[in-house]
Coordinates of C-alpha atoms in Angstrom, one line a residue:
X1 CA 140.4 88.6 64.0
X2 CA 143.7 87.4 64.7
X3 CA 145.2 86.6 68.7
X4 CA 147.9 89.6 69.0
X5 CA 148.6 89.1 72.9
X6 CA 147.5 87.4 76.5
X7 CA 148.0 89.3 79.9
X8 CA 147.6 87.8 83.0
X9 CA 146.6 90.0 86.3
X10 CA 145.3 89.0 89.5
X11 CA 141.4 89.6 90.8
X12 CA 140.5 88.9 94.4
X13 CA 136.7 90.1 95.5
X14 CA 135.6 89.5 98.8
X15 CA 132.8 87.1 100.0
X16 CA 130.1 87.9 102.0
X17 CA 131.0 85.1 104.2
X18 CA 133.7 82.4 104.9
X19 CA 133.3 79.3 102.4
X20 CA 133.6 76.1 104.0
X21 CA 133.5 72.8 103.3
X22 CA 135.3 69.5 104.0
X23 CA 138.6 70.9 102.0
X24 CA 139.0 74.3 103.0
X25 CA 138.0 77.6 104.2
X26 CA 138.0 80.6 102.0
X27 CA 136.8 84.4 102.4
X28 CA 137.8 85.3 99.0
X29 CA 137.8 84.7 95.8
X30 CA 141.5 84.9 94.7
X31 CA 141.2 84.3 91.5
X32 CA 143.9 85.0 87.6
X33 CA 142.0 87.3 85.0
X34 CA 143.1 86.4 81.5
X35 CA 142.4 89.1 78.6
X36 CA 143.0 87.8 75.3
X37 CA 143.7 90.7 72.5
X38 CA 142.9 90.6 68.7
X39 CA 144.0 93.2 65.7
X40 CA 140.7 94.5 65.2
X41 CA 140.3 95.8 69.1
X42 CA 138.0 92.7 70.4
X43 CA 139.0 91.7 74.0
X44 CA 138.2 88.0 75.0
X45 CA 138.1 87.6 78.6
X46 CA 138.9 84.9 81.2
X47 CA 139.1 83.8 84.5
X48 CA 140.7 80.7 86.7
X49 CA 140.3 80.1 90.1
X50 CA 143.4 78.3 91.8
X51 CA 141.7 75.0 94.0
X52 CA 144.7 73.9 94.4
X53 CA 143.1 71.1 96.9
X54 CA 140.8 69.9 93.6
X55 CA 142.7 71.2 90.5
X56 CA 146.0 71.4 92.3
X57 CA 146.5 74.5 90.6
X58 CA 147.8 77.6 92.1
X59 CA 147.9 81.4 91.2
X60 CA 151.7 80.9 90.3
X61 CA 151.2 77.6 88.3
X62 CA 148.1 79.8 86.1
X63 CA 150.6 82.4 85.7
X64 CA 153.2 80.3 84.4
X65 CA 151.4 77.9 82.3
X66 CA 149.4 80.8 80.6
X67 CA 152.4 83.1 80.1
X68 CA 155.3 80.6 79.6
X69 CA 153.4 77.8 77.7
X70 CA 150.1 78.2 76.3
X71 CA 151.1 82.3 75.2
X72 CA 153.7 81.1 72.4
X73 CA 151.4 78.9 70.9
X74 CA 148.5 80.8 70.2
X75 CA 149.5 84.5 69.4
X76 CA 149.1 85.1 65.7
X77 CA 146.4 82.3 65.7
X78 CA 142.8 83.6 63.9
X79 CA 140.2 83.1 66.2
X80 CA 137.8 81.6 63.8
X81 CA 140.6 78.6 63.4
X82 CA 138.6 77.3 66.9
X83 CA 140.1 73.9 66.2
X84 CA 143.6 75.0 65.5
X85 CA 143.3 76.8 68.4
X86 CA 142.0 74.2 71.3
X87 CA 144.5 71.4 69.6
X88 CA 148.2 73.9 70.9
X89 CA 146.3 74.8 73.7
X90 CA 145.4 71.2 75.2
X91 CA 148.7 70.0 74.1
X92 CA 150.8 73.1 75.6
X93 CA 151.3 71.0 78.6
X94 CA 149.7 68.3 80.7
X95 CA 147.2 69.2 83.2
X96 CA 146.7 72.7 84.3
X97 CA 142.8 72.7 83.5
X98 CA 142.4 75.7 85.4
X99 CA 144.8 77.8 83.0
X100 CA 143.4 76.2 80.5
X101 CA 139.8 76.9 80.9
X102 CA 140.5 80.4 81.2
X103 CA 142.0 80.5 77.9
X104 CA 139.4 78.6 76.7
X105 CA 136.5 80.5 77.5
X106 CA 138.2 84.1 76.4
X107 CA 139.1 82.2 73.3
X108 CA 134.5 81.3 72.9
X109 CA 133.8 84.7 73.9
X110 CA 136.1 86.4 71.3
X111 CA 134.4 83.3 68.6
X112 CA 130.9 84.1 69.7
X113 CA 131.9 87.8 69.1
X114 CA 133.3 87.3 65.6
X115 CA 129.9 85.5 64.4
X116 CA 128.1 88.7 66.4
X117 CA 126.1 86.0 68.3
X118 CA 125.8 84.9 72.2
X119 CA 127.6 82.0 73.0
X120 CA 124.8 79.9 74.4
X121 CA 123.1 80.1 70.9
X122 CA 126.3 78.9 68.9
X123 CA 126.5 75.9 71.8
X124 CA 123.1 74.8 70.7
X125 CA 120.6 77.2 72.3
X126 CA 118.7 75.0 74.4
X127 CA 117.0 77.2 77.0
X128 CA 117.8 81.5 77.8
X129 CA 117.1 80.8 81.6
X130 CA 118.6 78.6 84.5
X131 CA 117.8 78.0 87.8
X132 CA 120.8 78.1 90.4
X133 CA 121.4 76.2 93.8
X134 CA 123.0 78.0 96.6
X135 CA 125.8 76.6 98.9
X136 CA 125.3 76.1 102.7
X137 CA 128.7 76.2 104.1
X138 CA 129.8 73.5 106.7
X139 CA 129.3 75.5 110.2
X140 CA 127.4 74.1 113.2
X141 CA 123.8 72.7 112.7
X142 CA 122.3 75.8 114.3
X143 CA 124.4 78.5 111.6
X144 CA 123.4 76.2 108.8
X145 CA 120.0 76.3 109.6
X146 CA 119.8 80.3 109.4
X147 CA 121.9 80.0 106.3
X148 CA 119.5 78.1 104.9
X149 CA 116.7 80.1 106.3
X150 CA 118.0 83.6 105.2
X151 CA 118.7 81.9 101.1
X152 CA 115.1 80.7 100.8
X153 CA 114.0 84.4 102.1
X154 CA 116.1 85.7 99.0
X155 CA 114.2 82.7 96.8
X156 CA 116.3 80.4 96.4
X157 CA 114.2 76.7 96.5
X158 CA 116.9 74.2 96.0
X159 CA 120.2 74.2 98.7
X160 CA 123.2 72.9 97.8
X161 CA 124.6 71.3 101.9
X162 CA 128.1 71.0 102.6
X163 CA 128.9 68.1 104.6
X164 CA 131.9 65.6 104.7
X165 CA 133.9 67.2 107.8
X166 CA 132.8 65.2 110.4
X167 CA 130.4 62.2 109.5
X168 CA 129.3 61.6 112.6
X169 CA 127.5 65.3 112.7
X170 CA 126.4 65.4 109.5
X171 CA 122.9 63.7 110.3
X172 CA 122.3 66.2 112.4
X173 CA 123.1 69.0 110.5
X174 CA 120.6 67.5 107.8
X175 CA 117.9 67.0 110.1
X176 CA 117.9 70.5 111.7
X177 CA 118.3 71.7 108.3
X178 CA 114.9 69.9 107.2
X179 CA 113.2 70.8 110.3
X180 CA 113.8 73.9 110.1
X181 CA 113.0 74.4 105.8
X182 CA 110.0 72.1 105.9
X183 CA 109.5 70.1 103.1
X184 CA 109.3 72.7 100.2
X185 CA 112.9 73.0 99.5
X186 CA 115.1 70.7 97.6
X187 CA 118.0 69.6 99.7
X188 CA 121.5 68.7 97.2
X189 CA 124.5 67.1 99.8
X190 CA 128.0 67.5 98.9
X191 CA 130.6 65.7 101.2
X192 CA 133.5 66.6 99.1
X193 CA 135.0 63.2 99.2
X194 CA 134.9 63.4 103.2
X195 CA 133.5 59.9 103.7
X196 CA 134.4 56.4 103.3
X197 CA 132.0 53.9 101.2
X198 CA 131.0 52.6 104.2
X199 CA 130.2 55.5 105.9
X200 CA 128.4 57.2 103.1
X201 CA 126.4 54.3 102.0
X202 CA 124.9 54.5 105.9
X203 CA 124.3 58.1 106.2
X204 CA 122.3 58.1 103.2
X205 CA 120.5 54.8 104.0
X206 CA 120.0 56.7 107.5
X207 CA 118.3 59.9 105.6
X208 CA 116.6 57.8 103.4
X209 CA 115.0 55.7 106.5
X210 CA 114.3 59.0 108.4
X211 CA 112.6 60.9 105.0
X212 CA 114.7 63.7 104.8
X213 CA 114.0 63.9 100.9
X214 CA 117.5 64.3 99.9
X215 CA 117.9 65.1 96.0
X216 CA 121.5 63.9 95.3
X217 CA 124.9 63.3 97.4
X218 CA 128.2 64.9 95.3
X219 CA 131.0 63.0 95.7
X220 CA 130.8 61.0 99.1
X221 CA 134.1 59.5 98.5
X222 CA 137.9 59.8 97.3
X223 CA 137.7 61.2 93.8
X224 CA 140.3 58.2 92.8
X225 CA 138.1 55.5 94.3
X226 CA 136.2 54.9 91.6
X227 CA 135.2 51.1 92.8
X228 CA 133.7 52.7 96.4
X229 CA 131.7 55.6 94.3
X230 CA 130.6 53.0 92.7
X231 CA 129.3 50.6 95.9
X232 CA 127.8 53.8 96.9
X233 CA 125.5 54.0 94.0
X234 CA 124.4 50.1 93.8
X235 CA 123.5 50.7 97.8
X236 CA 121.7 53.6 98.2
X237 CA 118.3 54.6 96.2
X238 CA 119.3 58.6 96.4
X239 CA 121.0 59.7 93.7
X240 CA 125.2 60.0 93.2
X241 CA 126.7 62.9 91.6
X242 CA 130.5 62.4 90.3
X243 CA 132.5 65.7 90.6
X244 CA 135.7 64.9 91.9
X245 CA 136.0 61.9 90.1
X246 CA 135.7 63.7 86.6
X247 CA 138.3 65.9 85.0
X248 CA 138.4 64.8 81.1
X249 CA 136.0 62.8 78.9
X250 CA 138.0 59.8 79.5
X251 CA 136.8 60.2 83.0
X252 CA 133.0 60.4 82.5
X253 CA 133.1 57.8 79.8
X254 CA 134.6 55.2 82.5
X255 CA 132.1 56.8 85.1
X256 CA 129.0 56.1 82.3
X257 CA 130.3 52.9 81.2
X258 CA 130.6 51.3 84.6
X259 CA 127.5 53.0 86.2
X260 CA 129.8 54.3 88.5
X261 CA 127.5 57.1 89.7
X262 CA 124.0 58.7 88.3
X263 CA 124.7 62.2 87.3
X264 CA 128.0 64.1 86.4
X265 CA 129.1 67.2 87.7
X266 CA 130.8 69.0 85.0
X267 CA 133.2 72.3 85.8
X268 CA 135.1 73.8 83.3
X269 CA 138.1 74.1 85.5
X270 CA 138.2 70.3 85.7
X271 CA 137.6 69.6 82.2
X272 CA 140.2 73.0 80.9
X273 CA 137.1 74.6 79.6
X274 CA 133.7 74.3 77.3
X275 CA 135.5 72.5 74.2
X276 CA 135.8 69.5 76.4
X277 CA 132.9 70.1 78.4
X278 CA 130.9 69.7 75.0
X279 CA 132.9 66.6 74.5
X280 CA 131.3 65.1 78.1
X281 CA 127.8 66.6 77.2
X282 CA 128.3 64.2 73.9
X283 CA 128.8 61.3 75.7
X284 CA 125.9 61.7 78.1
X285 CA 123.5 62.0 75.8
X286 CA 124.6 58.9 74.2
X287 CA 124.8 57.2 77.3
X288 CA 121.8 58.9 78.6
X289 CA 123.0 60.1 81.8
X290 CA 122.0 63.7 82.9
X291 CA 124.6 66.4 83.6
X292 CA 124.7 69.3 86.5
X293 CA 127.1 72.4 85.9
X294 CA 129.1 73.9 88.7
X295 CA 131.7 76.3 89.3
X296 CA 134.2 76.9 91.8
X297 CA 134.8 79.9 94.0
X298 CA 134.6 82.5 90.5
X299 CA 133.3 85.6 89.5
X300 CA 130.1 86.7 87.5
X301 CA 132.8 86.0 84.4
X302 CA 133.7 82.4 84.9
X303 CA 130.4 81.7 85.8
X304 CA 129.0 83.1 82.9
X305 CA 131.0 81.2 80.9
X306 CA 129.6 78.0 82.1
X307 CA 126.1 79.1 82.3
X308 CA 126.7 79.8 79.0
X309 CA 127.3 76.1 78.5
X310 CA 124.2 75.1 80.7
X311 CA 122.0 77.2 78.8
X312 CA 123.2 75.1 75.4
X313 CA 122.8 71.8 75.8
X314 CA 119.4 70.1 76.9
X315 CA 121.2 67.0 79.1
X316 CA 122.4 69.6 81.3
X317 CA 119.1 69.8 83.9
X318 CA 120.8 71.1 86.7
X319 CA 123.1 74.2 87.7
X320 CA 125.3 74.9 90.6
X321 CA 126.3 78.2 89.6
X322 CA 126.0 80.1 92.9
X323 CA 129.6 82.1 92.6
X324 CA 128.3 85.4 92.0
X325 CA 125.5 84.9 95.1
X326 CA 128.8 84.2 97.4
X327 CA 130.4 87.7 96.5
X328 CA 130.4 90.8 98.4
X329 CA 131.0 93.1 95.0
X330 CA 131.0 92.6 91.2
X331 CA 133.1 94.6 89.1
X332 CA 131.3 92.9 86.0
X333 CA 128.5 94.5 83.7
X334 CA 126.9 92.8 80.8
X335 CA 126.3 89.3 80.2
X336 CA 124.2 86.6 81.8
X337 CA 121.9 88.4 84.9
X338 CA 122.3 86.6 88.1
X339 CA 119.3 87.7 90.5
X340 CA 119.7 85.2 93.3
X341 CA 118.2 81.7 92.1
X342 CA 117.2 82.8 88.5
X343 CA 119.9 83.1 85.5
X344 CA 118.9 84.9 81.9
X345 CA 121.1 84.6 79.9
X346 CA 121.6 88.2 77.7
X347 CA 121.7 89.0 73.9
X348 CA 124.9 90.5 73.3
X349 CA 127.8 88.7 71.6
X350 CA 130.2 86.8 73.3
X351 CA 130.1 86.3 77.0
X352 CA 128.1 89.5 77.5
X353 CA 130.8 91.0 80.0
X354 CA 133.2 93.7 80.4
X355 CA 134.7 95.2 83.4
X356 CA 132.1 97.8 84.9
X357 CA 132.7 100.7 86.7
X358 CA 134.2 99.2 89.9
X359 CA 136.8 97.0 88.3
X360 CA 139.8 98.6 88.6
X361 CA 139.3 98.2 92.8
X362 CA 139.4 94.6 92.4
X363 CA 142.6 94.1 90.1
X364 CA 146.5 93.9 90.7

């Protein structure tokens, strides 16, 4: 099974509602569809979301890296030669983890598919199903609240909060959240690096004084601020979760080594896709510091691919895989089933997915 060509087109699928947090507002995800084609017919498949505000990558920069860079290095390449493979395409160019993950994760499903197994069992097998958090978009506290209210209605028991925005409304919006939930859900904060050290370490001493049973706070500060993320941790008893802050291995090592937070957030658009992600996975379980998987703004595809991680390694305990419970359509069949809060993972080779019915609407 030998790499014979790599097309790029673009996928955009709405979302059921605007997506906001202290970066951005979005109402669809606008995403690049890589397809990876082999001599014996096999189709790998692939997807990148361009956060330019996170990754800095854009649909243009995807485009160009994948077509003009990364393409010329890999066609004729058999896809068993995995290691071959990953070495031209990290060293195609600098950055670009976005384009990069894509490639990456076509490049798994079409090796998963040669050895006619699922991925998650050739990544180690740990577990066939997840449980997913849901995102509570940064709105008013009154919205929020009925956010929340109509997600644990569809079963979801864990919410993951956006705040950041404005810190001095955040306390509410946490407190009408919990009044209005009870005590039964778990309540995850991400402030998107909105706050300073100072301010975050008093919020959370302020929700931690109050009881409002907060499970962690993602990334309170500037993901380069390594020394405040840091502060944060030593000051505050609720747990810190590094996603900003950690792109490459290099990156959670220096987090681990330093104590610079509790828990990693790994996303295989920061780290270019699962090879590296398995790389940070390694180094948490020597250092002994638990992981959560998350995604960007993707499709059931992307998603799949790093669920497919999740369900593989035993130091990942926690998944923030909502994507496919923020769209409006899926043009996806096979793979992974996302029903709300619970993730089974599926028997067939590979990733599991092919376009479904519907996916032509969605393509350009």
């Amino acid at each position: 099974m030998k790499i014979t060509d790599i097309q790029v087109k673009r996928l955009r699928i709405p979302l059921k509602k605007p997506f906001k947090t202290a970066l951005r507002t979005v109402e669809a995800v606008d995403d690049i569809l890589i397809t990876i084609h082999t001599d014996t017919g096999d189709v790998g498949y692939g997807e990148a979301p361009p956060t330019a505000v996170i990754t800095g990558d854009t649909r243009e920069s995807i485009e160009s890296a994948v077509m003009g860079f990364i393409r010329p290095r890999l066609l004729g390449l058999p896809v068993v030669e995995l290691e071959t493979i990953m070495a031209r395409l990290h060293t195609a160019l600098v950055g670009n983890t976005s384009a990069k993950a894509a490639i990456d994760m076509a490049v798994y499903d079409l090796f998963a598919r040669y050895h006619q197994a699922p991925l998650f069992r050739l990544l180690g097998g740990a577990r066939q199903t997840l449980t997913t958090d849901l995102t509570i978009s940064v709105n008013d506290p009154a919205e929020m609240a009925e956010d929340a209210r109509q997600a644990v209605l569809l079963g979801y028991d864990t919410l993951k909060i956006k705040v950041g925005k404005d810190p001095r409304q955040d306390l509410e919006r946490i407190k009408a959240l919990r009044q209005a939930l009870g005590d039964g859900v778990t309540l995850r904060l991400d402030a998107n690096q909105g706050w300073t050290p100072r301010e975050a370490v008093k919020l959370i001493r302020q929700m931690e004084e109050v009881g409002l049973g907060i499970e962690l706070v993602e990334q309170p500060v500037k993901a380069g601020d390594l020394e405040g993320l840091k502060y944060v941790t030593q000051q505050v008893e609720t747990l810190i979760l590094a996603d900003e802050s950690v792109f490459s291995p290099r990156d959670a090592l220096r987090i681990m080594q330093e104590r610079a937070a509790d828990l990693i957030n790994i996303k295989l658009m920061k780290t270019g896709g699962i090879y590296q992600a398995l790389k940070i996975c390694a180094l948490a379980e020597i250092y002994g510091m638990e992981c959560m998987v998350g995604c960007m703004l993707e499709s059931r595809l992307s998603v799949a691919a790093a669920a497919h991680l999740a369900a593989g390694r035993n130091i990942i305990t926690r998944c923030d895989l909502d994507g496919p419970g923020l769209c409006a359509a899926d043009p996806w069949q096979g793979g992974p089933a996302f029903e709300n809060a619970a993730i089974t993972m599926s028997k067939e080779a590979g990733l599991g997915i092919v376009p479904g019915p519907v996916f032509d609407q969605y393509i350009s």
